[in-house]
Amino acid sequence: MPSSPLDVAASGVALALGGGAALGWAHIGVVRTLMERGVRIEAVAGTSIGALVAVCVAAGKLDVLEELARSANAMTMLRYLDLGFRGGVLGGRAIERELKRHFAHTHLEDLALPCATVAADLLGGTEVVLSTGPVVEAVRASIAIPGIFRPVRRDGQLLADGGLVNPVPVSAVRRLSRAPVVAVNLQGDYLRRAAAIGLAGAGHRASALRVTRASLGLLLTALSTHVLTAHPAEVVVTPPVGHVDVGDFTKAEALILAGRTAAEAALPEIAATLRLHASNA
């Protein structure tokens, strides 16, 4: 039975969708829940996998993305592993072809909602927020994990994964809208991630691989915390996804459910935020 809409004012929210590779499928559950409960989305920005979800939300193509996510298995993921050693282990050509199927001639400014993606300029060492220009290029730049996917050259810049500089793009979406920001942080479940890695498990040795994976997870958690402290959102949704490997794109059902669970838990805070925003308008 569908949940009833929230008793909130007509004002909407701006979404900041964080990076986290495969964990990004949780964004689908968050967005679905907000839409079903009558929370209007006024603008959206995304980093890395959040950038892909952001453009699909802004273009009204969330159904397409969810179908892709739920159908992903080991064989379908192999289609995207095109080797290309100039600047990255994986070339990203298959991903680019998939993006072009849906956004070949679309620019960010053409989307139904204001939308931005975040990338990092490896030459200048700065954050780059893309809110105009081709959607395919903007998403490819934001998801270009260094050493995995080739970076994107644009206007004298060398653009790579936005998670290097802004894993939860609250500041980016505030450029697009004055609505209260709901941020989705995929890096806030470190303790469960450390447990899943087996770093502290009884009988487990703290191997170099386990230490490296835990260290990277802790680094991303700390960076997300720092960014959210510098640029706080009105509401932060933190899906419980630490038990899922960031590279496992085949866990869409569990991740979407985790997103729904976290969004449902945040609904009272979102409703209170919207009422306060309406009263101050």
PDB file of C-alpha atoms in Angstrom:
ATOM      1  CA  MET A   1       0.000   0.000   0.000  1.00  0.00           C
ATOM      2  CA  PRO A   2       1.558   3.356  -1.026  1.00  0.00           C
ATOM      3  CA  SER A   3       2.589   5.706   1.755  1.00  0.00           C
ATOM      4  CA  SER A   4       0.516   8.834   2.168  1.00  0.00           C
ATOM      5  CA  PRO A   5       2.036  12.194   1.155  1.00  0.00           C
ATOM      6  CA  LEU A   6       3.739  14.266   3.818  1.00  0.00           C
ATOM      7  CA  ASP A   7       1.784  17.139   5.313  1.00  0.00           C
ATOM      8  CA  VAL A   8       4.212  19.792   4.103  1.00  0.00           C
ATOM      9  CA  ALA A   9       4.065  23.116   2.343  1.00  0.00           C
ATOM     10  CA  ALA A  10       4.378  23.292  -1.405  1.00  0.00           C
ATOM     11  CA  SER A  11       8.053  24.287  -1.268  1.00  0.00           C
ATOM     12  CA  GLY A  12      10.523  21.673  -2.408  1.00  0.00           C
ATOM     13  CA  VAL A  13      14.067  20.547  -1.699  1.00  0.00           C
ATOM     14  CA  ALA A  14      17.373  20.588  -3.522  1.00  0.00           C
ATOM     15  CA  LEU A  15      19.216  17.267  -3.612  1.00  0.00           C
ATOM     16  CA  ALA A  16      22.962  16.758  -3.179  1.00  0.00           C
ATOM     17  CA  LEU A  17      23.750  13.183  -4.229  1.00  0.00           C
ATOM     18  CA  GLY A  18      27.104  11.937  -3.000  1.00  0.00           C
ATOM     19  CA  GLY A  19      29.682   9.693  -4.591  1.00  0.00           C
ATOM     20  CA  GLY A  20      30.250   6.057  -3.748  1.00  0.00           C
ATOM     21  CA  ALA A  21      30.501   3.924  -6.916  1.00  0.00           C
ATOM     22  CA  ALA A  22      28.053   0.989  -6.699  1.00  0.00           C
ATOM     23  CA  LEU A  23      26.599   2.344  -3.458  1.00  0.00           C
ATOM     24  CA  GLY A  24      24.938   4.986  -5.622  1.00  0.00           C
ATOM     25  CA  TRP A  25      22.042   2.649  -6.332  1.00  0.00           C
ATOM     26  CA  ALA A  26      20.862   3.676  -2.845  1.00  0.00           C
ATOM     27  CA  HIS A  27      20.136   7.132  -4.284  1.00  0.00           C
ATOM     28  CA  ILE A  28      17.329   5.566  -6.306  1.00  0.00           C
ATOM     29  CA  GLY A  29      15.577   4.442  -3.130  1.00  0.00           C
ATOM     30  CA  VAL A  30      15.980   7.862  -1.524  1.00  0.00           C
ATOM     31  CA  VAL A  31      14.597   9.719  -4.540  1.00  0.00           C
ATOM     32  CA  ARG A  32      11.712   7.264  -5.013  1.00  0.00           C
ATOM     33  CA  THR A  33      10.668   7.694  -1.393  1.00  0.00           C
ATOM     34  CA  LEU A  34      10.745  11.486  -1.552  1.00  0.00           C
ATOM     35  CA  MET A  35       8.708  11.528  -4.744  1.00  0.00           C
ATOM     36  CA  GLU A  36       6.139   9.059  -3.394  1.00  0.00           C
ATOM     37  CA  ARG A  37       5.741  11.109  -0.218  1.00  0.00           C
ATOM     38  CA  GLY A  38       5.088  14.293  -2.184  1.00  0.00           C
ATOM     39  CA  VAL A  39       8.424  16.035  -1.589  1.00  0.00           C
ATOM     40  CA  ARG A  40       9.056  18.148  -4.675  1.00  0.00           C
ATOM     41  CA  ILE A  41      12.599  18.217  -6.043  1.00  0.00           C
ATOM     42  CA  GLU A  42      13.583  21.677  -7.270  1.00  0.00           C
ATOM     43  CA  ALA A  43      17.224  21.077  -8.218  1.00  0.00           C
ATOM     44  CA  VAL A  44      19.804  18.327  -8.042  1.00  0.00           C
ATOM     45  CA  ALA A  45      23.590  18.043  -8.062  1.00  0.00           C
ATOM     46  CA  GLY A  46      25.685  14.910  -7.999  1.00  0.00           C
ATOM     47  CA  THR A  47      29.229  13.691  -7.576  1.00  0.00           C
ATOM     48  CA  SER A  48      30.511  10.556  -9.334  1.00  0.00           C
ATOM     49  CA  ILE A  49      27.701   7.956  -9.322  1.00  0.00           C
ATOM     50  CA  GLY A  50      25.557  10.699  -7.808  1.00  0.00           C
ATOM     51  CA  ALA A  51      26.099  12.681 -11.008  1.00  0.00           C
ATOM     52  CA  LEU A  52      24.603   9.854 -13.060  1.00  0.00           C
ATOM     53  CA  VAL A  53      21.584   9.632 -10.776  1.00  0.00           C
ATOM     54  CA  ALA A  54      21.250  13.427 -10.750  1.00  0.00           C
ATOM     55  CA  VAL A  55      20.943  13.760 -14.522  1.00  0.00           C
ATOM     56  CA  CYS A  56      18.450  10.885 -14.652  1.00  0.00           C
ATOM     57  CA  VAL A  57      16.328  12.575 -11.977  1.00  0.00           C
ATOM     58  CA  ALA A  58      16.536  15.930 -13.771  1.00  0.00           C
ATOM     59  CA  ALA A  59      15.647  14.314 -17.105  1.00  0.00           C
ATOM     60  CA  GLY A  60      12.776  12.205 -15.781  1.00  0.00           C
ATOM     61  CA  LYS A  61      14.688   9.011 -16.584  1.00  0.00           C
ATOM     62  CA  LEU A  62      14.898   7.447 -13.130  1.00  0.00           C
ATOM     63  CA  ASP A  63      12.878   4.448 -14.382  1.00  0.00           C
ATOM     64  CA  VAL A  64      15.538   3.757 -17.022  1.00  0.00           C
ATOM     65  CA  LEU A  65      18.321   3.909 -14.447  1.00  0.00           C
ATOM     66  CA  GLU A  66      16.480   1.707 -11.977  1.00  0.00           C
ATOM     67  CA  GLU A  67      15.849  -0.910 -14.645  1.00  0.00           C
ATOM     68  CA  LEU A  68      19.560  -0.893 -15.524  1.00  0.00           C
ATOM     69  CA  ALA A  69      20.518  -1.164 -11.849  1.00  0.00           C
ATOM     70  CA  ARG A  70      18.162  -4.017 -11.055  1.00  0.00           C
ATOM     71  CA  SER A  71      19.206  -5.998 -14.151  1.00  0.00           C
ATOM     72  CA  ALA A  72      22.942  -5.681 -13.484  1.00  0.00           C
ATOM     73  CA  ASN A  73      24.795  -8.934 -12.934  1.00  0.00           C
ATOM     74  CA  ALA A  74      28.362 -10.127 -13.369  1.00  0.00           C
ATOM     75  CA  MET A  75      27.914 -10.699 -17.106  1.00  0.00           C
ATOM     76  CA  THR A  76      26.263  -7.372 -17.864  1.00  0.00           C
ATOM     77  CA  MET A  77      28.924  -5.506 -15.902  1.00  0.00           C
ATOM     78  CA  LEU A  78      31.631  -7.107 -18.058  1.00  0.00           C
ATOM     79  CA  ARG A  79      30.208  -5.195 -21.020  1.00  0.00           C
ATOM     80  CA  TYR A  80      31.485  -1.990 -19.460  1.00  0.00           C
ATOM     81  CA  LEU A  81      35.035  -3.214 -18.871  1.00  0.00           C
ATOM     82  CA  ASP A  82      36.707  -1.975 -22.055  1.00  0.00           C
ATOM     83  CA  LEU A  83      40.464  -1.950 -21.628  1.00  0.00           C
ATOM     84  CA  GLY A  84      42.294   1.260 -22.491  1.00  0.00           C
ATOM     85  CA  PHE A  85      45.582   1.931 -20.751  1.00  0.00           C
ATOM     86  CA  ARG A  86      46.086   5.570 -21.761  1.00  0.00           C
ATOM     87  CA  GLY A  87      45.212   7.337 -18.535  1.00  0.00           C
ATOM     88  CA  GLY A  88      43.091   4.557 -17.058  1.00  0.00           C
ATOM     89  CA  VAL A  89      42.751   0.804 -16.794  1.00  0.00           C
ATOM     90  CA  LEU A  90      39.247   0.996 -18.246  1.00  0.00           C
ATOM     91  CA  GLY A  91      38.525   3.241 -21.159  1.00  0.00           C
ATOM     92  CA  GLY A  92      34.926   4.067 -20.310  1.00  0.00           C
ATOM     93  CA  ARG A  93      33.835   3.829 -23.945  1.00  0.00           C
ATOM     94  CA  ALA A  94      30.993   1.394 -23.207  1.00  0.00           C
ATOM     95  CA  ILE A  95      29.676   3.638 -20.438  1.00  0.00           C
ATOM     96  CA  GLU A  96      29.889   6.611 -22.776  1.00  0.00           C
ATOM     97  CA  ARG A  97      27.948   4.720 -25.450  1.00  0.00           C
ATOM     98  CA  GLU A  98      25.216   3.922 -22.914  1.00  0.00           C
ATOM     99  CA  LEU A  99      25.026   7.575 -21.878  1.00  0.00           C
ATOM    100  CA  LYS A 100      24.785   8.640 -25.518  1.00  0.00           C
ATOM    101  CA  ARG A 101      21.796   6.347 -26.030  1.00  0.00           C
ATOM    102  CA  HIS A 102      19.783   8.560 -23.696  1.00  0.00           C
ATOM    103  CA  PHE A 103      21.593  11.923 -23.677  1.00  0.00           C
ATOM    104  CA  ALA A 104      23.437  12.151 -27.019  1.00  0.00           C
ATOM    105  CA  HIS A 105      22.254  15.668 -27.894  1.00  0.00           C
ATOM    106  CA  THR A 106      21.164  16.849 -24.452  1.00  0.00           C
ATOM    107  CA  HIS A 107      22.795  19.653 -22.487  1.00  0.00           C
ATOM    108  CA  LEU A 108      22.513  20.127 -18.738  1.00  0.00           C
ATOM    109  CA  GLU A 109      20.670  23.391 -19.264  1.00  0.00           C
ATOM    110  CA  ASP A 110      18.035  21.524 -21.336  1.00  0.00           C
ATOM    111  CA  LEU A 111      16.981  19.235 -18.469  1.00  0.00           C
ATOM    112  CA  ALA A 112      13.646  19.662 -16.726  1.00  0.00           C
ATOM    113  CA  LEU A 113      15.340  20.518 -13.416  1.00  0.00           C
ATOM    114  CA  PRO A 114      18.424  22.626 -12.690  1.00  0.00           C
ATOM    115  CA  CYS A 115      21.240  20.101 -12.533  1.00  0.00           C
ATOM    116  CA  ALA A 116      24.991  20.113 -11.927  1.00  0.00           C
ATOM    117  CA  THR A 117      27.775  17.559 -11.740  1.00  0.00           C
ATOM    118  CA  VAL A 118      31.032  17.893  -9.839  1.00  0.00           C
ATOM    119  CA  ALA A 119      34.490  16.984 -11.156  1.00  0.00           C
ATOM    120  CA  ALA A 120      38.074  17.592 -10.074  1.00  0.00           C
ATOM    121  CA  ASP A 121      40.595  19.351 -12.330  1.00  0.00           C
ATOM    122  CA  LEU A 122      43.803  17.321 -12.019  1.00  0.00           C
ATOM    123  CA  LEU A 123      45.831  20.118 -13.618  1.00  0.00           C
ATOM    124  CA  GLY A 124      44.612  23.015 -11.509  1.00  0.00           C
ATOM    125  CA  GLY A 125      43.814  21.038  -8.355  1.00  0.00           C
ATOM    126  CA  THR A 126      40.368  22.606  -8.093  1.00  0.00           C
ATOM    127  CA  GLU A 127      36.725  21.625  -7.933  1.00  0.00           C
ATOM    128  CA  VAL A 128      34.793  22.131 -11.175  1.00  0.00           C
ATOM    129  CA  VAL A 129      31.001  22.410 -11.094  1.00  0.00           C
ATOM    130  CA  LEU A 130      29.376  21.738 -14.454  1.00  0.00           C
ATOM    131  CA  SER A 131      25.861  23.109 -14.903  1.00  0.00           C
ATOM    132  CA  THR A 132      25.975  23.761 -18.656  1.00  0.00           C
ATOM    133  CA  GLY A 133      27.245  21.797 -21.602  1.00  0.00           C
ATOM    134  CA  PRO A 134      26.745  18.215 -22.841  1.00  0.00           C
ATOM    135  CA  VAL A 135      25.303  15.793 -20.293  1.00  0.00           C
ATOM    136  CA  VAL A 136      27.492  12.918 -21.498  1.00  0.00           C
ATOM    137  CA  GLU A 137      30.687  14.895 -20.985  1.00  0.00           C
ATOM    138  CA  ALA A 138      29.564  16.181 -17.578  1.00  0.00           C
ATOM    139  CA  VAL A 139      28.766  12.705 -16.260  1.00  0.00           C
ATOM    140  CA  ARG A 140      31.872  11.078 -17.758  1.00  0.00           C
ATOM    141  CA  ALA A 141      34.046  13.703 -16.093  1.00  0.00           C
ATOM    142  CA  SER A 142      32.400  13.244 -12.707  1.00  0.00           C
ATOM    143  CA  ILE A 143      32.723   9.432 -12.735  1.00  0.00           C
ATOM    144  CA  ALA A 144      36.302   9.287 -14.036  1.00  0.00           C
ATOM    145  CA  ILE A 145      37.900   7.444 -11.116  1.00  0.00           C
ATOM    146  CA  PRO A 146      41.672   8.021 -11.408  1.00  0.00           C
ATOM    147  CA  GLY A 147      43.498   4.962 -12.694  1.00  0.00           C
ATOM    148  CA  ILE A 148      40.204   3.280 -13.622  1.00  0.00           C
ATOM    149  CA  PHE A 149      38.489   5.538 -16.172  1.00  0.00           C
ATOM    150  CA  ARG A 150      40.274   8.014 -18.384  1.00  0.00           C
ATOM    151  CA  PRO A 151      39.851  11.659 -17.341  1.00  0.00           C
ATOM    152  CA  VAL A 152      38.018  14.095 -19.617  1.00  0.00           C
ATOM    153  CA  ARG A 153      39.796  17.016 -21.277  1.00  0.00           C
ATOM    154  CA  ARG A 154      37.616  20.141 -21.354  1.00  0.00           C
ATOM    155  CA  ASP A 155      38.551  23.815 -21.749  1.00  0.00           C
ATOM    156  CA  GLY A 156      42.174  23.215 -20.830  1.00  0.00           C
ATOM    157  CA  GLN A 157      41.248  21.145 -17.797  1.00  0.00           C
ATOM    158  CA  LEU A 158      41.772  17.446 -17.060  1.00  0.00           C
ATOM    159  CA  LEU A 159      38.610  16.389 -15.257  1.00  0.00           C
ATOM    160  CA  ALA A 160      38.337  13.358 -12.993  1.00  0.00           C
ATOM    161  CA  ASP A 161      36.059  11.946 -10.303  1.00  0.00           C
ATOM    162  CA  GLY A 162      34.424  14.709  -8.281  1.00  0.00           C
ATOM    163  CA  GLY A 163      34.722  12.617  -5.132  1.00  0.00           C
ATOM    164  CA  LEU A 164      38.352  13.720  -4.946  1.00  0.00           C
ATOM    165  CA  VAL A 165      37.276  17.225  -3.942  1.00  0.00           C
ATOM    166  CA  ASN A 166      33.578  17.225  -3.042  1.00  0.00           C
ATOM    167  CA  PRO A 167      32.013  13.843  -2.259  1.00  0.00           C
ATOM    168  CA  VAL A 168      28.695  15.366  -1.072  1.00  0.00           C
ATOM    169  CA  PRO A 169      27.954  18.364  -3.346  1.00  0.00           C
ATOM    170  CA  VAL A 170      25.876  20.601  -1.073  1.00  0.00           C
ATOM    171  CA  SER A 171      27.756  23.712  -2.200  1.00  0.00           C
ATOM    172  CA  ALA A 172      27.125  22.828  -5.853  1.00  0.00           C
ATOM    173  CA  VAL A 173      23.369  22.477  -5.512  1.00  0.00           C
ATOM    174  CA  ARG A 174      23.122  25.721  -3.514  1.00  0.00           C
ATOM    175  CA  ARG A 175      24.299  27.491  -6.682  1.00  0.00           C
ATOM    176  CA  LEU A 176      21.176  26.187  -8.414  1.00  0.00           C
ATOM    177  CA  SER A 177      18.434  26.709  -5.832  1.00  0.00           C
ATOM    178  CA  ARG A 178      17.557  28.465  -2.576  1.00  0.00           C
ATOM    179  CA  ALA A 179      15.499  25.486  -1.439  1.00  0.00           C
ATOM    180  CA  PRO A 180      16.588  23.598   1.681  1.00  0.00           C
ATOM    181  CA  VAL A 181      19.168  20.947   0.823  1.00  0.00           C
ATOM    182  CA  VAL A 182      18.745  17.235   1.439  1.00  0.00           C
ATOM    183  CA  ALA A 183      22.172  15.620   1.113  1.00  0.00           C
ATOM    184  CA  VAL A 184      22.705  11.894   0.638  1.00  0.00           C
ATOM    185  CA  ASN A 185      26.027  10.759   2.098  1.00  0.00           C
ATOM    186  CA  LEU A 186      27.102   7.287   0.962  1.00  0.00           C
ATOM    187  CA  GLN A 187      30.324   7.409   2.998  1.00  0.00           C
ATOM    188  CA  GLY A 188      28.844   7.686   6.493  1.00  0.00           C
ATOM    189  CA  ASP A 189      28.717   3.993   7.434  1.00  0.00           C
ATOM    190  CA  TYR A 190      32.411   3.387   8.105  1.00  0.00           C
ATOM    191  CA  LEU A 191      32.126   1.075  11.114  1.00  0.00           C
ATOM    192  CA  ARG A 192      29.983  -1.367   9.191  1.00  0.00           C
ATOM    193  CA  ARG A 193      32.408  -1.123   6.258  1.00  0.00           C
ATOM    194  CA  ALA A 194      35.387  -1.929   8.487  1.00  0.00           C
ATOM    195  CA  ALA A 195      33.492  -4.923   9.864  1.00  0.00           C
ATOM    196  CA  ALA A 196      32.594  -6.119   6.360  1.00  0.00           C
ATOM    197  CA  ILE A 197      36.236  -5.855   5.294  1.00  0.00           C
ATOM    198  CA  GLY A 198      37.096  -8.123   8.228  1.00  0.00           C
ATOM    199  CA  LEU A 199      39.747  -5.865   9.658  1.00  0.00           C
ATOM    200  CA  ALA A 200      38.736  -6.442  13.286  1.00  0.00           C
ATOM    201  CA  GLY A 201      37.079  -9.829  12.967  1.00  0.00           C
ATOM    202  CA  ALA A 202      38.138 -12.664  15.240  1.00  0.00           C
ATOM    203  CA  GLY A 203      40.765 -14.778  13.549  1.00  0.00           C
ATOM    204  CA  HIS A 204      41.275 -12.301  10.686  1.00  0.00           C
ATOM    205  CA  ARG A 205      44.731 -11.027   9.960  1.00  0.00           C
ATOM    206  CA  ALA A 206      45.156  -7.316   9.261  1.00  0.00           C
ATOM    207  CA  SER A 207      46.464  -8.001   5.770  1.00  0.00           C
ATOM    208  CA  ALA A 208      47.824  -5.256   3.537  1.00  0.00           C
ATOM    209  CA  LEU A 209      44.722  -5.474   1.329  1.00  0.00           C
ATOM    210  CA  ARG A 210      42.328  -5.180   4.279  1.00  0.00           C
ATOM    211  CA  VAL A 211      44.294  -2.270   5.722  1.00  0.00           C
ATOM    212  CA  THR A 212      44.341  -0.496   2.345  1.00  0.00           C
ATOM    213  CA  ARG A 213      40.603  -0.943   1.812  1.00  0.00           C
ATOM    214  CA  ALA A 214      39.782   0.225   5.335  1.00  0.00           C
ATOM    215  CA  SER A 215      42.130   3.198   4.999  1.00  0.00           C
ATOM    216  CA  LEU A 216      40.485   4.300   1.757  1.00  0.00           C
ATOM    217  CA  GLY A 217      37.056   3.933   3.346  1.00  0.00           C
ATOM    218  CA  LEU A 218      38.136   5.986   6.345  1.00  0.00           C
ATOM    219  CA  LEU A 219      39.638   8.651   4.081  1.00  0.00           C
ATOM    220  CA  LEU A 220      36.375   8.998   2.153  1.00  0.00           C
ATOM    221  CA  THR A 221      34.367   9.102   5.372  1.00  0.00           C
ATOM    222  CA  ALA A 222      36.597  11.814   6.823  1.00  0.00           C
ATOM    223  CA  LEU A 223      36.473  13.873   3.616  1.00  0.00           C
ATOM    224  CA  SER A 224      32.674  13.644   3.506  1.00  0.00           C
ATOM    225  CA  THR A 225      32.455  14.719   7.140  1.00  0.00           C
ATOM    226  CA  HIS A 226      34.779  17.651   6.463  1.00  0.00           C
ATOM    227  CA  VAL A 227      32.774  18.771   3.414  1.00  0.00           C
ATOM    228  CA  LEU A 228      29.454  18.540   5.255  1.00  0.00           C
ATOM    229  CA  THR A 229      30.901  20.532   8.151  1.00  0.00           C
ATOM    230  CA  ALA A 230      32.110  23.255   5.799  1.00  0.00           C
ATOM    231  CA  HIS A 231      28.880  23.211   3.765  1.00  0.00           C
ATOM    232  CA  PRO A 232      26.103  21.819   5.977  1.00  0.00           C
ATOM    233  CA  ALA A 233      22.837  20.628   4.524  1.00  0.00           C
ATOM    234  CA  GLU A 234      19.485  21.119   6.220  1.00  0.00           C
ATOM    235  CA  VAL A 235      19.022  17.329   6.229  1.00  0.00           C
ATOM    236  CA  VAL A 236      21.620  14.591   5.740  1.00  0.00           C
ATOM    237  CA  VAL A 237      20.423  11.128   4.737  1.00  0.00           C
ATOM    238  CA  THR A 238      22.972   8.377   5.418  1.00  0.00           C
ATOM    239  CA  PRO A 239      21.897   5.018   3.975  1.00  0.00           C
ATOM    240  CA  PRO A 240      23.219   1.967   5.873  1.00  0.00           C
ATOM    241  CA  VAL A 241      25.340   0.615   3.021  1.00  0.00           C
ATOM    242  CA  GLY A 242      28.708  -0.098   4.626  1.00  0.00           C
ATOM    243  CA  HIS A 243      28.236  -3.860   4.284  1.00  0.00           C
ATOM    244  CA  VAL A 244      28.150  -3.633   0.466  1.00  0.00           C
ATOM    245  CA  ASP A 245      31.400  -3.475  -1.489  1.00  0.00           C
ATOM    246  CA  VAL A 246      31.725  -0.188  -3.375  1.00  0.00           C
ATOM    247  CA  GLY A 247      32.567  -2.117  -6.542  1.00  0.00           C
ATOM    248  CA  ASP A 248      29.618  -4.508  -6.445  1.00  0.00           C
ATOM    249  CA  PHE A 249      27.032  -3.102  -8.857  1.00  0.00           C
ATOM    250  CA  THR A 250      24.916  -6.262  -8.596  1.00  0.00           C
ATOM    251  CA  LYS A 251      23.347  -5.421  -5.212  1.00  0.00           C
ATOM    252  CA  ALA A 252      20.761  -2.944  -6.492  1.00  0.00           C
ATOM    253  CA  GLU A 253      17.801  -4.444  -4.640  1.00  0.00           C
ATOM    254  CA  ALA A 254      19.514  -4.267  -1.235  1.00  0.00           C
ATOM    255  CA  LEU A 255      20.935  -0.800  -1.896  1.00  0.00           C
ATOM    256  CA  ILE A 256      17.664   0.678  -3.152  1.00  0.00           C
ATOM    257  CA  LEU A 257      15.954  -0.715  -0.041  1.00  0.00           C
ATOM    258  CA  ALA A 258      18.673   0.829   2.154  1.00  0.00           C
ATOM    259  CA  GLY A 259      18.036   4.173   0.456  1.00  0.00           C
ATOM    260  CA  ARG A 260      14.306   3.864   1.073  1.00  0.00           C
ATOM    261  CA  THR A 261      14.866   2.950   4.729  1.00  0.00           C
ATOM    262  CA  ALA A 262      17.134   5.942   5.323  1.00  0.00           C
ATOM    263  CA  ALA A 263      14.800   8.332   3.507  1.00  0.00           C
ATOM    264  CA  GLU A 264      11.763   7.140   5.473  1.00  0.00           C
ATOM    265  CA  ALA A 265      13.676   7.700   8.712  1.00  0.00           C
ATOM    266  CA  ALA A 266      14.553  11.240   7.599  1.00  0.00           C
ATOM    267  CA  LEU A 267      11.018  12.216   6.552  1.00  0.00           C
ATOM    268  CA  PRO A 268      10.016  13.855   9.859  1.00  0.00           C
ATOM    269  CA  GLU A 269      13.139  16.040   9.732  1.00  0.00           C
ATOM    270  CA  ILE A 270      12.493  16.887   6.087  1.00  0.00           C
ATOM    271  CA  ALA A 271       8.869  17.816   6.840  1.00  0.00           C
ATOM    272  CA  ALA A 272       9.948  20.045   9.736  1.00  0.00           C
ATOM    273  CA  THR A 273      12.584  21.684   7.525  1.00  0.00           C
ATOM    274  CA  LEU A 274      10.039  22.403   4.793  1.00  0.00           C
ATOM    275  CA  ARG A 275       7.563  23.887   7.264  1.00  0.00           C
ATOM    276  CA  LEU A 276      10.270  26.123   8.726  1.00  0.00           C
ATOM    277  CA  HIS A 277      11.411  27.195   5.262  1.00  0.00           C
ATOM    278  CA  ALA A 278       7.821  28.040   4.261  1.00  0.00           C
ATOM    279  CA  SER A 279       7.257  30.078   7.428  1.00  0.00           C
ATOM    280  CA  ASN A 280      10.432  32.095   6.800  1.00  0.00           C
ATOM    281  CA  ALA A 281       9.719  32.705   3.132  1.00  0.00           C
TER     282      ALA A 281
END
